[in-house]
XYZ file of N, CA and C in Angstrom:
453
model
N -104.768 78.271 -306.639
C -103.914 77.265 -307.233
C -102.504 77.835 -307.361
N -101.516 77.101 -306.923
C -100.132 77.534 -306.970
C -99.487 77.042 -308.259
N -98.680 77.908 -308.868
C -97.960 77.484 -310.066
C -96.474 77.435 -309.753
N -95.758 76.663 -310.495
C -94.317 76.533 -310.349
C -93.667 76.910 -311.669
N -92.398 77.284 -311.614
C -91.679 77.612 -312.843
C -91.747 76.420 -313.786
N -92.031 76.679 -315.040
C -92.124 75.610 -316.031
C -93.530 75.077 -316.199
N -94.443 75.444 -315.297
C -95.837 75.021 -315.446
C -96.537 75.968 -316.405
N -97.630 75.507 -316.989
C -98.414 76.372 -317.863
C -99.887 76.137 -317.606
N -100.673 77.116 -317.951
C -102.116 77.003 -317.783
C -102.732 76.609 -319.111
N -103.402 75.462 -319.142
C -104.065 74.968 -320.340
C -105.440 74.475 -319.958
N -106.458 74.932 -320.652
C -107.831 74.499 -320.418
C -108.196 74.635 -318.943
N -107.670 75.665 -318.291
C -108.020 75.919 -316.906
C -107.230 75.108 -315.891
N -106.283 74.290 -316.335
C -105.491 73.466 -315.430
C -104.026 73.820 -315.579
N -103.306 73.771 -314.480
C -101.859 73.961 -314.547
C -101.226 72.612 -314.823
N -100.438 72.570 -315.862
C -99.778 71.327 -316.251
C -98.282 71.450 -316.010
N -97.698 70.388 -315.563
C -96.259 70.344 -315.418
C -95.637 70.351 -316.804
N -94.609 71.124 -316.985
C -93.887 71.158 -318.256
C -92.786 70.110 -318.194
N -92.955 68.964 -318.871
C -91.993 67.861 -318.732
C -90.611 68.153 -319.303
N -90.490 69.179 -320.119
C -89.190 69.474 -320.736
C -88.563 70.761 -320.218
N -89.138 71.354 -319.189
C -88.644 72.640 -318.686
C -87.171 72.582 -318.294
N -86.734 71.476 -317.740
C -85.343 71.380 -317.261
C -84.324 71.127 -318.364
N -84.763 70.780 -319.564
C -83.805 70.493 -320.638
C -83.807 71.562 -321.730
N -84.755 72.487 -321.677
C -84.781 73.550 -322.687
C -83.658 74.543 -322.455
N -83.139 75.062 -323.551
C -82.067 76.052 -323.497
C -82.458 77.257 -324.340
N -81.863 78.416 -324.038
C -82.127 79.586 -324.877
C -81.828 79.272 -326.342
N -82.671 79.715 -327.211
C -82.496 79.466 -328.638
C -83.211 78.222 -329.127
N -83.769 77.409 -328.207
C -84.552 76.245 -328.633
C -85.815 76.711 -329.354
N -86.398 75.821 -330.104
C -87.646 76.130 -330.818
C -88.739 76.522 -329.832
N -89.726 77.268 -330.328
C -90.844 77.718 -329.495
C -91.832 76.608 -329.192
N -91.720 75.481 -329.893
C -92.649 74.381 -329.626
C -91.857 73.084 -329.468
N -92.477 72.151 -328.757
C -91.864 70.834 -328.576
C -92.296 69.884 -329.678
N -93.530 70.048 -330.140
C -94.109 69.152 -331.131
C -94.805 69.992 -332.196
N -94.516 69.683 -333.450
C -95.160 70.349 -334.584
C -95.939 69.295 -335.361
N -97.228 69.526 -335.542
C -98.088 68.598 -336.270
C -98.753 69.299 -337.436
N -99.075 68.531 -338.441
C -99.879 69.037 -339.544
C -100.805 67.921 -339.987
N -101.954 68.287 -340.485
C -102.925 67.291 -340.929
C -104.316 67.891 -340.998
N -105.293 67.033 -341.139
C -106.684 67.469 -341.293
C -107.397 67.455 -339.951
N -108.076 68.554 -339.652
C -108.913 68.661 -338.463
C -110.362 68.448 -338.898
N -111.050 67.545 -338.247
C -112.466 67.277 -338.485
C -113.271 67.800 -337.301
N -114.506 68.151 -337.519
C -115.444 68.297 -336.420
C -115.984 66.901 -336.170
N -115.740 66.355 -334.990
C -116.264 65.043 -334.633
C -117.556 65.211 -333.848
N -118.588 64.524 -334.275
C -119.855 64.457 -333.549
C -120.040 62.986 -333.187
N -120.145 62.714 -331.892
C -120.170 61.342 -331.410
C -121.509 61.050 -330.744
N -122.205 60.026 -331.238
C -123.448 59.565 -330.613
C -123.123 58.315 -329.814
N -123.562 58.285 -328.551
C -123.314 57.127 -327.688
C -124.636 56.588 -327.160
N -124.575 55.395 -326.607
C -125.758 54.830 -325.988
C -126.791 54.318 -326.974
N -126.355 53.978 -328.168
C -127.275 53.356 -329.126
C -127.438 51.886 -328.752
N -128.655 51.383 -328.834
C -128.898 49.980 -328.499
C -128.391 49.036 -329.578
N -128.357 49.521 -330.818
C -127.895 48.690 -331.928
C -127.487 49.604 -333.068
N -126.967 48.988 -334.103
C -126.600 49.758 -335.292
C -127.854 50.383 -335.892
N -127.722 51.571 -336.469
C -128.876 52.156 -337.153
C -129.365 51.224 -338.263
N -130.661 51.164 -338.411
C -131.275 50.312 -339.421
C -131.764 51.200 -340.555
N -131.445 50.795 -341.779
C -131.840 51.566 -342.956
C -133.341 51.844 -342.929
N -133.696 53.078 -343.210
C -135.105 53.462 -343.297
C -135.764 53.762 -341.962
N -134.974 53.760 -340.872
C -135.543 54.074 -339.556
C -134.752 55.207 -338.913
N -135.291 55.759 -337.844
C -134.595 56.782 -337.072
C -134.144 56.162 -335.762
N -132.899 56.384 -335.409
C -132.351 55.883 -334.149
C -132.120 57.059 -333.215
N -132.378 56.845 -331.933
C -132.130 57.870 -330.924
C -130.974 57.427 -330.031
N -130.034 58.344 -329.778
C -128.892 58.078 -328.916
C -129.156 58.654 -327.530
N -128.662 57.968 -326.511
C -128.814 58.471 -325.144
C -127.761 59.529 -324.802
N -126.684 59.595 -325.584
C -125.638 60.577 -325.320
C -125.053 61.122 -326.607
N -124.435 62.295 -326.494
C -123.832 62.933 -327.662
C -122.728 63.865 -327.194
N -121.687 63.969 -327.991
C -120.616 64.914 -327.715
C -120.035 65.418 -329.019
N -119.240 66.465 -328.934
C -118.549 66.971 -330.123
C -117.197 67.517 -329.702
N -116.244 67.436 -330.618
C -114.902 67.940 -330.355
C -114.134 67.978 -331.667
N -113.017 68.724 -331.689
C -112.141 68.640 -332.854
C -111.559 67.235 -332.945
N -111.502 66.679 -334.145
C -110.974 65.334 -334.343
C -109.888 65.315 -335.397
N -109.580 64.149 -335.905
C -108.488 63.993 -336.860
C -107.167 64.254 -336.155
N -106.286 65.022 -336.766
C -104.980 65.329 -336.175
C -105.131 66.093 -334.862
N -106.281 66.721 -334.643
C -106.522 67.447 -333.397
C -106.505 66.514 -332.193
N -106.851 65.236 -332.386
C -106.793 64.280 -331.277
C -105.368 64.152 -330.753
N -104.408 64.011 -331.641
C -103.005 63.884 -331.236
C -102.503 65.198 -330.631
N -102.842 66.317 -331.257
C -102.406 67.615 -330.741
C -102.940 67.845 -329.331
N -104.192 67.506 -329.101
C -104.797 67.677 -327.781
C -104.110 66.787 -326.752
N -103.866 65.533 -327.096
C -103.203 64.617 -326.162
C -101.820 65.132 -325.784
N -101.053 65.598 -326.757
C -99.704 66.090 -326.488
C -99.729 67.352 -325.637
N -100.659 68.262 -325.938
C -100.778 69.485 -325.139
C -101.174 69.154 -323.703
N -102.057 68.185 -323.533
C -102.474 67.801 -322.174
C -101.359 67.109 -321.403
N -100.375 66.567 -322.104
C -99.201 66.002 -321.441
C -98.200 67.088 -321.031
N -98.490 68.326 -321.431
C -97.636 69.445 -321.058
C -96.648 69.868 -322.115
N -96.700 69.275 -323.306
C -95.793 69.656 -324.371
C -96.315 70.888 -325.101
N -95.413 71.786 -325.448
C -95.790 72.977 -326.225
C -96.056 72.501 -327.647
N -97.323 72.529 -328.028
C -97.768 71.898 -329.269
C -98.192 72.947 -330.279
N -97.696 72.783 -331.512
C -98.047 73.663 -332.619
C -98.710 72.818 -333.707
N -99.800 73.316 -334.246
C -100.555 72.597 -335.271
C -100.760 73.492 -336.486
N -100.353 72.998 -337.648
C -100.614 73.680 -338.910
C -101.717 72.897 -339.616
N -102.881 73.516 -339.733
C -104.024 72.847 -340.348
C -104.885 73.887 -341.051
N -105.731 73.394 -341.935
C -106.699 74.261 -342.607
C -108.008 74.217 -341.817
N -108.639 75.375 -341.686
C -109.940 75.483 -341.038
C -110.900 76.153 -342.010
N -112.114 75.627 -342.085
C -113.134 76.279 -342.899
C -113.561 77.575 -342.241
N -114.162 78.448 -343.016
C -114.649 79.716 -342.454
C -116.105 79.579 -341.996
N -116.487 78.368 -341.596
C -117.847 78.092 -341.137
C -117.863 77.960 -339.611
N -119.042 77.703 -339.049
C -119.164 77.550 -337.599
C -118.339 76.372 -337.083
N -118.257 75.299 -337.864
C -117.481 74.130 -337.448
C -116.005 74.485 -337.306
N -115.482 75.209 -338.294
C -114.088 75.635 -338.241
C -113.830 76.576 -337.072
N -114.768 77.509 -336.844
C -114.626 78.437 -335.709
C -114.600 77.674 -334.389
N -115.511 76.705 -334.248
C -115.595 75.903 -333.030
C -114.294 75.126 -332.798
N -113.803 74.457 -333.832
C -112.579 73.666 -333.700
C -111.385 74.553 -333.376
N -111.266 75.670 -334.072
C -110.150 76.596 -333.835
C -110.181 77.103 -332.388
N -111.353 77.512 -331.918
C -111.477 78.036 -330.563
C -111.169 76.957 -329.516
N -111.693 75.746 -329.728
C -111.464 74.659 -328.772
C -109.978 74.313 -328.677
N -109.276 74.322 -329.788
C -107.849 73.975 -329.788
C -106.988 75.106 -329.244
N -107.275 76.330 -329.674
C -106.471 77.475 -329.272
C -106.743 77.851 -327.814
N -107.957 78.229 -327.519
C -108.294 78.701 -326.180
C -108.541 77.562 -325.191
N -109.136 76.480 -325.642
C -109.463 75.384 -324.743
C -108.285 74.497 -324.399
N -107.372 74.297 -325.350
C -106.254 73.365 -325.134
C -104.890 74.031 -325.149
N -104.813 75.296 -325.521
C -103.532 75.998 -325.535
C -102.606 75.578 -326.664
N -103.178 75.109 -327.768
C -102.383 74.674 -328.918
C -102.104 75.881 -329.813
N -100.853 76.035 -330.215
C -100.463 77.143 -331.086
C -100.963 76.865 -332.505
N -101.806 77.755 -333.007
C -102.354 77.618 -334.365
C -101.839 78.713 -335.296
N -100.725 79.347 -334.937
C -100.230 80.474 -335.737
C -99.849 80.065 -337.162
N -99.563 78.782 -337.386
C -99.231 78.316 -338.730
C -100.435 77.721 -339.459
N -101.598 77.765 -338.823
C -102.832 77.293 -339.457
C -103.440 78.404 -340.282
N -104.393 78.042 -341.135
C -105.040 79.051 -341.973
C -106.537 78.777 -342.057
N -107.285 79.850 -342.229
C -108.723 79.766 -342.465
C -108.953 79.985 -343.948
N -109.723 79.093 -344.558
C -109.929 79.142 -346.003
C -111.348 79.625 -346.295
N -111.472 80.800 -346.891
C -112.803 81.314 -347.223
C -113.545 80.382 -348.185
N -114.799 80.102 -347.877
C -115.644 79.300 -348.759
C -115.435 77.798 -348.658
N -114.495 77.349 -347.846
C -114.241 75.922 -347.693
C -114.916 75.441 -346.421
N -115.711 74.376 -346.513
C -116.370 73.903 -345.298
C -115.510 72.857 -344.610
N -115.601 72.870 -343.299
C -114.791 71.972 -342.480
C -115.214 70.525 -342.666
N -114.253 69.591 -342.681
C -114.596 68.176 -342.710
C -115.327 67.777 -341.419
N -116.250 66.844 -341.543
C -117.069 66.403 -340.409
C -117.076 64.879 -340.366
N -116.982 64.316 -339.144
C -117.150 62.890 -338.929
C -118.243 62.690 -337.888
N -119.195 61.825 -338.202
C -120.211 61.409 -337.233
C -119.865 59.987 -336.833
N -119.733 59.767 -335.532
C -119.391 58.461 -334.999
C -120.555 57.954 -334.160
N -120.903 56.691 -334.358
C -121.987 56.073 -333.603
C -121.428 54.878 -332.849
N -121.554 54.906 -331.516
C -121.022 53.830 -330.676
C -122.152 52.923 -330.220
N -121.970 51.616 -330.443
C -122.950 50.615 -330.016
C -122.272 49.254 -329.956
N -122.750 48.416 -329.070
C -122.260 47.035 -328.937
C -120.733 46.957 -328.851
N -120.125 47.906 -328.162
C -118.677 47.894 -327.993
C -117.888 48.272 -329.233
N -118.551 48.682 -330.282
C -117.892 49.080 -331.532
C -118.328 50.495 -331.892
N -117.802 50.980 -332.990
C -118.246 52.276 -333.499
C -118.269 52.234 -335.013
N -119.158 53.011 -335.550
C -119.281 53.178 -336.993
C -119.148 54.669 -337.274
N -118.404 55.006 -338.303
C -118.186 56.418 -338.606
C -118.585 56.722 -340.040
N -119.105 57.924 -340.211
C -119.388 58.469 -341.537
C -118.713 59.833 -341.582
N -117.890 60.055 -342.602
C -117.168 61.323 -342.729
C -117.492 61.982 -344.054
N -117.361 63.306 -344.058
C -117.528 64.074 -345.292
C -116.535 65.226 -345.266
N -115.950 65.489 -346.404
C -115.053 66.621 -346.522
C -114.383 66.623 -347.881
N -113.743 67.714 -348.168
C -112.967 67.872 -349.396
C -111.568 68.287 -348.993
N -110.595 67.874 -349.773
C -109.228 68.274 -349.480
C -109.112 69.793 -349.532
N -108.373 70.345 -348.581
C -108.180 71.797 -348.547
C -107.361 72.236 -349.750
N -107.682 73.385 -350.320
C -106.873 73.880 -351.430
C -105.455 74.178 -350.935
N -104.468 74.032 -351.797
C -103.083 74.306 -351.374
C -102.915 75.785 -351.054
N -101.963 76.102 -350.175
C -101.699 77.511 -349.888
C -101.272 78.231 -351.163
N -101.634 79.488 -351.229
C -101.214 80.274 -352.395
C -99.723 80.551 -352.303
N -99.069 80.465 -353.436
C -97.634 80.753 -353.480
C -97.422 82.246 -353.252
N -96.323 82.595 -352.567
C -96.031 84.016 -352.372
C -95.822 84.711 -353.721
N -96.249 85.944 -353.785
C -96.068 86.729 -355.012
C -94.586 86.938 -355.280
N -94.169 86.809 -356.543
C -92.752 87.047 -356.853
C -92.379 88.492 -356.549
N -91.152 88.665 -356.062
C -90.710 90.044 -355.741
C -89.910 90.648 -356.838
């Protein structure tokens, strides 16, 4: 695969950098800065109908990915914009998965994000059926960053 000046490698693909010709020395290191809540999204597809109370439903398909503000960050990074995301991540497997998928999988800068010990990552389960979707989410607001110690 041939690369050109201004291209970058993200998720195994070379993307054209749409702003390469307008950037100047001293410009910010990112094109887009986002902040918000990252969820672990678990998506069930291929349900014949809405789940019925008191029964078990089986889905023909399933996927998972970082969701919430991560959806916008991923879209912008895939368009070739240098994307930075400041978000809280739990110190659980869900947080590790989301952080890895965004950082290594999508090339999103997470240097302003933080991992919070003992905080579990927010989760959304989405069920798609009859051309619609139903979602159930769980999470707690991330604790505020600790203030710097006075000098």
